[in-house]
Tab-separated table of C-alpha atoms in Angstrom:
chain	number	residue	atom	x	y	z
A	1	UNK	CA	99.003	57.739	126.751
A	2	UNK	CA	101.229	60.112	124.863
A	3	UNK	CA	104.655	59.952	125.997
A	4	UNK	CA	106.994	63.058	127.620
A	5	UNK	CA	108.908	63.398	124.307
A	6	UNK	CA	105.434	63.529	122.370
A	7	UNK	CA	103.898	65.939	124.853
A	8	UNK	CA	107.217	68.248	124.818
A	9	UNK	CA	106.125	68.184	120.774
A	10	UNK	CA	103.004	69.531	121.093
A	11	UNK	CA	104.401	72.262	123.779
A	12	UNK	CA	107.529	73.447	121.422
A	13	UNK	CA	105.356	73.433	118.199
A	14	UNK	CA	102.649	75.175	119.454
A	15	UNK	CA	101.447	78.604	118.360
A	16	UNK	CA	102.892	80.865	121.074
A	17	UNK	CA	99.027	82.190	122.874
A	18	UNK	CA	98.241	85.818	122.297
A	19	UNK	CA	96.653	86.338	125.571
A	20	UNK	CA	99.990	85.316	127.750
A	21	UNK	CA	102.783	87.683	128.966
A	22	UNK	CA	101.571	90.287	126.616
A	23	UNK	CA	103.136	93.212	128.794
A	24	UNK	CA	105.994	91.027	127.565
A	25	UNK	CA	105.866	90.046	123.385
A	26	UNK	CA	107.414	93.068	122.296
A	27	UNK	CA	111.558	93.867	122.064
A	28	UNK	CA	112.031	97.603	123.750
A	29	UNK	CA	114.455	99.273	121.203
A	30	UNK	CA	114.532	103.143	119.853
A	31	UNK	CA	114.459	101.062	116.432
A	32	UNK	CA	111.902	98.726	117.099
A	33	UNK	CA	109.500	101.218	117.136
A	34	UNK	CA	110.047	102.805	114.103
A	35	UNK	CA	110.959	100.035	111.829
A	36	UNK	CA	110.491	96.119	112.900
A	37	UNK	CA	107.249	94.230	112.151
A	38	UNK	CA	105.134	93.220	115.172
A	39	UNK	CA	105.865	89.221	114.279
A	40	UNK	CA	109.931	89.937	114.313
A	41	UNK	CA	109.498	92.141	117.651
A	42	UNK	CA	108.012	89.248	118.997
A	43	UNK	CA	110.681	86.645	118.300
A	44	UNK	CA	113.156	88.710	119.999
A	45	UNK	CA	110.811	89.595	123.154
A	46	UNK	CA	111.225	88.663	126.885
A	47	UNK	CA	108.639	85.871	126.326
A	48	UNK	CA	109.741	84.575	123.754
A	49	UNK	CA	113.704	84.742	125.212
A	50	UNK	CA	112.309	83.066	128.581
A	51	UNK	CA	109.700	80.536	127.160
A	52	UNK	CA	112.662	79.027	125.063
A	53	UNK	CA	114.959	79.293	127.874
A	54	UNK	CA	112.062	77.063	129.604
A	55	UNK	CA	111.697	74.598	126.463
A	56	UNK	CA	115.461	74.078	125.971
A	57	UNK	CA	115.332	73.094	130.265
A	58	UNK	CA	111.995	70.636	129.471
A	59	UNK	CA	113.802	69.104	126.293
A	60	UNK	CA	116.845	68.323	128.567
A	61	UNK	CA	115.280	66.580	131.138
A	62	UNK	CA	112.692	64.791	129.087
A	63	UNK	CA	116.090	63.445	127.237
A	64	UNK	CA	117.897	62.770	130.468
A	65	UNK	CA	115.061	61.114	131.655
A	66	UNK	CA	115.002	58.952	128.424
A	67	UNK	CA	118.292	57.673	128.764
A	68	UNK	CA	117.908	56.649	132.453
A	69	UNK	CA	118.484	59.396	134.909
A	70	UNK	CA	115.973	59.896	138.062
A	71	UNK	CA	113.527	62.254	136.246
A	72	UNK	CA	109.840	61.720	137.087
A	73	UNK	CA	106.913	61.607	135.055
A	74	UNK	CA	105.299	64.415	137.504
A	75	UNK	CA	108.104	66.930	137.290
A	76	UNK	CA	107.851	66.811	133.530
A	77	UNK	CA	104.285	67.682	133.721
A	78	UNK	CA	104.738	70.369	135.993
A	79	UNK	CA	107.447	72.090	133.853
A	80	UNK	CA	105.251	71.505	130.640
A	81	UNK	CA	102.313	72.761	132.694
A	82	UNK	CA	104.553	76.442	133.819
A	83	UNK	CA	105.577	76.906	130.494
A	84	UNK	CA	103.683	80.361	130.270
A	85	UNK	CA	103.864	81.210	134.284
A	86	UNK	CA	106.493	83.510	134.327
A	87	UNK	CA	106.492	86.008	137.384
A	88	UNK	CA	108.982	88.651	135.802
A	89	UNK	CA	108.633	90.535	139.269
A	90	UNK	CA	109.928	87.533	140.746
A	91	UNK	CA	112.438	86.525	138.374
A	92	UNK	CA	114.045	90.285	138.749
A	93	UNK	CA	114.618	90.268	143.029
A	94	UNK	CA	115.976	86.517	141.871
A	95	UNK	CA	118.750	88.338	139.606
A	96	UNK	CA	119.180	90.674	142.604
A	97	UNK	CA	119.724	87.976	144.746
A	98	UNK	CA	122.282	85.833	142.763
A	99	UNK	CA	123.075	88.639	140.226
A	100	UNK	CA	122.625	85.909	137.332
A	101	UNK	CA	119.783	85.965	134.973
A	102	UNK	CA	119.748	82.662	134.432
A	103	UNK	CA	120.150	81.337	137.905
A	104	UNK	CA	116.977	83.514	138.484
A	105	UNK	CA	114.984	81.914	136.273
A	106	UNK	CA	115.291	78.597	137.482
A	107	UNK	CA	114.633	79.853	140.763
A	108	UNK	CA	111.341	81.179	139.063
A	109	UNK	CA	110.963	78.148	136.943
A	110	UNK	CA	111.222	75.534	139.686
A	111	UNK	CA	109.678	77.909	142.548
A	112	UNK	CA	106.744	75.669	144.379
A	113	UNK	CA	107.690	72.229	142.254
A	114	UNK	CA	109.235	69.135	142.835
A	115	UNK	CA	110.816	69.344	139.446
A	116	UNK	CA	113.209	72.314	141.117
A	117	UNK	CA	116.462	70.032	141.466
A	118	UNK	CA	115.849	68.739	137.762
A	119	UNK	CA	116.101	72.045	135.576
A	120	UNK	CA	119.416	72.861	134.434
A	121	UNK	CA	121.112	69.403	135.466
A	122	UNK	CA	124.283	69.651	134.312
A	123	UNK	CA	124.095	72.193	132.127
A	124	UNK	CA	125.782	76.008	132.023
A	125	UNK	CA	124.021	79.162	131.116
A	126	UNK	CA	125.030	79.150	127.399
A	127	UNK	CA	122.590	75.977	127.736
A	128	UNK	CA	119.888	78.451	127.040
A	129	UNK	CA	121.363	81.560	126.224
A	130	UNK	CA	122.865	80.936	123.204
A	131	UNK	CA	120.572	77.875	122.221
A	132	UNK	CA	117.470	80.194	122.618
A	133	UNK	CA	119.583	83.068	119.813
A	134	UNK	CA	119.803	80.082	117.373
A	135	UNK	CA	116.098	79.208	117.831
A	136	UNK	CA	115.192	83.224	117.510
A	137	UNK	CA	117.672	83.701	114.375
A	138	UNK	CA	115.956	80.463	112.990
A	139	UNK	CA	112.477	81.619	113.404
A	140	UNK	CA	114.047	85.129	111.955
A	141	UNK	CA	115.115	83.705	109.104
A	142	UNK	CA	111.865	82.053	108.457
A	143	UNK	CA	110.057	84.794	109.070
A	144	UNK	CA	111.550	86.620	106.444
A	145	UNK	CA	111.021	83.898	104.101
A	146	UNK	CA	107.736	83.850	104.396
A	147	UNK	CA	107.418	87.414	103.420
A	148	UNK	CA	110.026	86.941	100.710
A	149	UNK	CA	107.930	84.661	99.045
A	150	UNK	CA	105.110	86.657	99.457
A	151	UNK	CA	106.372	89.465	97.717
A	152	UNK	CA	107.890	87.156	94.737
A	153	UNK	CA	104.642	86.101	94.408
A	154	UNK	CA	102.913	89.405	94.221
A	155	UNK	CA	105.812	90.682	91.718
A	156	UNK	CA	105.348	87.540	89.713
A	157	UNK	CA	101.158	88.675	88.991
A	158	UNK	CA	102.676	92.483	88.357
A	159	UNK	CA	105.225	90.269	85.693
A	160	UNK	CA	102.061	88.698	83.992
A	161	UNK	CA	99.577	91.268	84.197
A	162	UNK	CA	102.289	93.755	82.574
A	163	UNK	CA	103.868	91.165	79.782
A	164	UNK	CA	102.539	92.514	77.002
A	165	UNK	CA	103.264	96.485	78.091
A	166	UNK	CA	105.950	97.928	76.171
A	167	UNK	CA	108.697	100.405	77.784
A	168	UNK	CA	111.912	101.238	76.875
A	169	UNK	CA	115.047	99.562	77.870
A	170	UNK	CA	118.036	100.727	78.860
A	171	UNK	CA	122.334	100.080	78.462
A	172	UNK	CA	124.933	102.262	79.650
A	173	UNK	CA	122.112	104.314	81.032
A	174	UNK	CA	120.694	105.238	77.390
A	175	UNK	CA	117.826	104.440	75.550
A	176	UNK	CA	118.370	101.019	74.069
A	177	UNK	CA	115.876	98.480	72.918
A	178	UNK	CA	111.981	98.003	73.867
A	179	UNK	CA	111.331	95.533	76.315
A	180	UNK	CA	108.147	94.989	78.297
A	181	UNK	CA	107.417	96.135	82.007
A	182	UNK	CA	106.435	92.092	82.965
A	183	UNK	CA	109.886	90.855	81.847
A	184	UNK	CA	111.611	94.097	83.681
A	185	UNK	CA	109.977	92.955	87.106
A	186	UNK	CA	110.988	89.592	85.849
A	187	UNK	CA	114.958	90.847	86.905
A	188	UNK	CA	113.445	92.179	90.115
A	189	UNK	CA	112.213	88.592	90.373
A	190	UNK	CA	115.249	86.591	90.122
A	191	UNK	CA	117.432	89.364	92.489
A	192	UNK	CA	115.079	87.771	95.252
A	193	UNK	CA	115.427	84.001	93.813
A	194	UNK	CA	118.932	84.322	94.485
A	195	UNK	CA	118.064	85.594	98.286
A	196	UNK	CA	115.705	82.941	98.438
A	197	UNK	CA	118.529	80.175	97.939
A	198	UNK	CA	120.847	81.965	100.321
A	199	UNK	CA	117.943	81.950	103.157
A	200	UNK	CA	117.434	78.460	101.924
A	201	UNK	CA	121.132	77.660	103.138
A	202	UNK	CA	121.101	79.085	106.042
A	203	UNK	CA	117.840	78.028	107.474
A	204	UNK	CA	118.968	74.350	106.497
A	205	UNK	CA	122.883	75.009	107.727
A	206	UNK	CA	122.332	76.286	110.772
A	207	UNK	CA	123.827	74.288	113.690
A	208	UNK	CA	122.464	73.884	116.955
A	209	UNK	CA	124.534	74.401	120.236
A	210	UNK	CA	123.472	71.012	122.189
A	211	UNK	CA	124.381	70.278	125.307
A	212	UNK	CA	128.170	70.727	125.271
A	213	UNK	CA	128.834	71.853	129.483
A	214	UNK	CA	130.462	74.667	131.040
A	215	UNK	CA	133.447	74.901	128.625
A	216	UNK	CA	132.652	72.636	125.966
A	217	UNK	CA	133.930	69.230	127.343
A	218	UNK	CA	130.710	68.026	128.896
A	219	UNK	CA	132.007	66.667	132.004
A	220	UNK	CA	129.079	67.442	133.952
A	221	UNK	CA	127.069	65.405	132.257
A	222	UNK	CA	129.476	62.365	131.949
A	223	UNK	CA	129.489	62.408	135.859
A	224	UNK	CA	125.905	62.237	135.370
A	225	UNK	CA	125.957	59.231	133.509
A	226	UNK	CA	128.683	57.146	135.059
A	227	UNK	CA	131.627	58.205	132.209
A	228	UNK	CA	129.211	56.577	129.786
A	229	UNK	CA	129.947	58.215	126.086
A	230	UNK	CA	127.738	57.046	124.279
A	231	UNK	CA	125.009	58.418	126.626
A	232	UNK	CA	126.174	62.070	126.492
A	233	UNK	CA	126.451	61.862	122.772
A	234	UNK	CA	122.715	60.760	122.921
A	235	UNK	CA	121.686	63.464	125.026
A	236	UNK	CA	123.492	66.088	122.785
A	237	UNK	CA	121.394	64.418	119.524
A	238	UNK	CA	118.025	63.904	121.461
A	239	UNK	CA	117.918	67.670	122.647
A	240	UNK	CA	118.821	68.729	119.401
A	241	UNK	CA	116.083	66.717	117.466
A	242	UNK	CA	113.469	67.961	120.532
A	243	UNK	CA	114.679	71.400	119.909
A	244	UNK	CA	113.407	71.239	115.970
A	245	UNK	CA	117.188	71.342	114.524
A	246	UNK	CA	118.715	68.699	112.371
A	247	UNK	CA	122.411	69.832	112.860
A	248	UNK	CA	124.302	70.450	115.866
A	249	UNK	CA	127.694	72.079	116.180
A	250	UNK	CA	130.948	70.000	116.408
A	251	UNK	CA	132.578	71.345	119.565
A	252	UNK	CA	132.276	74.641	120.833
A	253	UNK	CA	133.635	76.394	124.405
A	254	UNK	CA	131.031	78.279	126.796
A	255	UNK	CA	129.611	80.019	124.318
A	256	UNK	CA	128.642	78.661	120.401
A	257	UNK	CA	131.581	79.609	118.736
């Protein structure tokens, strides 16, 4: 039997399914609808916001529950299993209850489970607020790779097929030398190699939040574990690695930096 850490895996890596909360894949902005591309919409959409909020809660207690606090098998499998059940009608008279987004979706999360007293544990709302803007300017970023690449690779068939076509070059703005059309789309080219390594950097560079507390000093989840250290600095790591990042951010306050 897989275990919770191996099942969260599956759940975080997954292809997000076209047939849930599709009132909800698509960012409302004046600009949205003129210029962004369906895929980046979606990244920065209410289901994709609140599904991430809903991993970064799973990969917390599945790593709390790792390193010994009182986290059941069955609440685990009841958050993994609500993953996509989002009641948006629900979450909103939530906000108007506690006016707090976030307090309203764990009230939305956890509503009708025994895993209700488990989401959040010790954690503060920049938990998943600013965690879930790294994931989305991650998944940005690679996004735009992908199409980078693509279009490199179409310019670099333009480059071959045209090699041999002669046009004239240029200095100072004047007529210069010949050159051909493949080795002018060659310059083209390497403008976007040198975007390529900067995306490459960042993608690689960027640090994760964690699980730093409500002001950075993670008391709340030292009481958790006893004052033990070493335990908190585990949790911090573990989420991080669940989460898909390799790098995590020194010390921060409430918010990431």
């Amino acid at each position: 039997e897989r275990s919770n850490a191996e099942q969260f895996a599956s759940l975080v890596n997954e292809q997000f399914p076209d047939n849930v909360l599709s009132d909800h894949q698509r960012y409302e902005h004046p600009l949205v609808q003129r210029y962004a591309t369906k895929e980046m919409s979606f990244i920065w959409s209410p289901a994709k916001k609140f599904t991430t909020w809903r991993k970064l809660w799973i990969a917390l207690a599945t790593a709390e529950q790792e390193l010994g606090l009182d986290i059941t098998d069955e609440q685990l499998s009841e958050l993994r299993e609500k993953l996509y059940d989002i009641d948006f009608d629900f979450a909103e008279k939530k906000e108007q209850e506690f006016r707090h987004d976030v307090m309203a979706h764990v009230h939305t999360f956890g509503e009708g489970t025994k895993a209700m007293p488990i989401i959040h544990l010790g954690a503060t709302s920049c938990f998943v607020t600013d965690n879930t803007e790294l994931v989305q300017i991650k998944e940005s970023l690679l996004l735009v790779k992908r199409k980078l690449l693509q279009t490199i690779k179409i310019l670099r068939e333009f480059a071959v097929t045209h090699r041999d076509l002669p046009t004239l070059g240029f200095t100072h703005y004047q007529p210069a030398q010949l050159t051909t059309v493949g080795k002018r789309c060659t310059l083209w080219m390497q403008d976007l190699l040198l975007d390529l390594d900067k995306l490459d950097s960042e993608i690689n560079n960027l640090p994760f939040r964690g699980v730093k507390g409500t002001t950075g000093t993670q008391a709340s989840f030292l009481e958790l574990f006893d004052g033990d250290h070493e335990k908190v600095k585990a949790l911090n790591i573990r989420v991080t690695e669940l989460m898909g990042f390799e790098k995590v951010i020194s010390v921060s306050g409430q918010t990431y930096t």
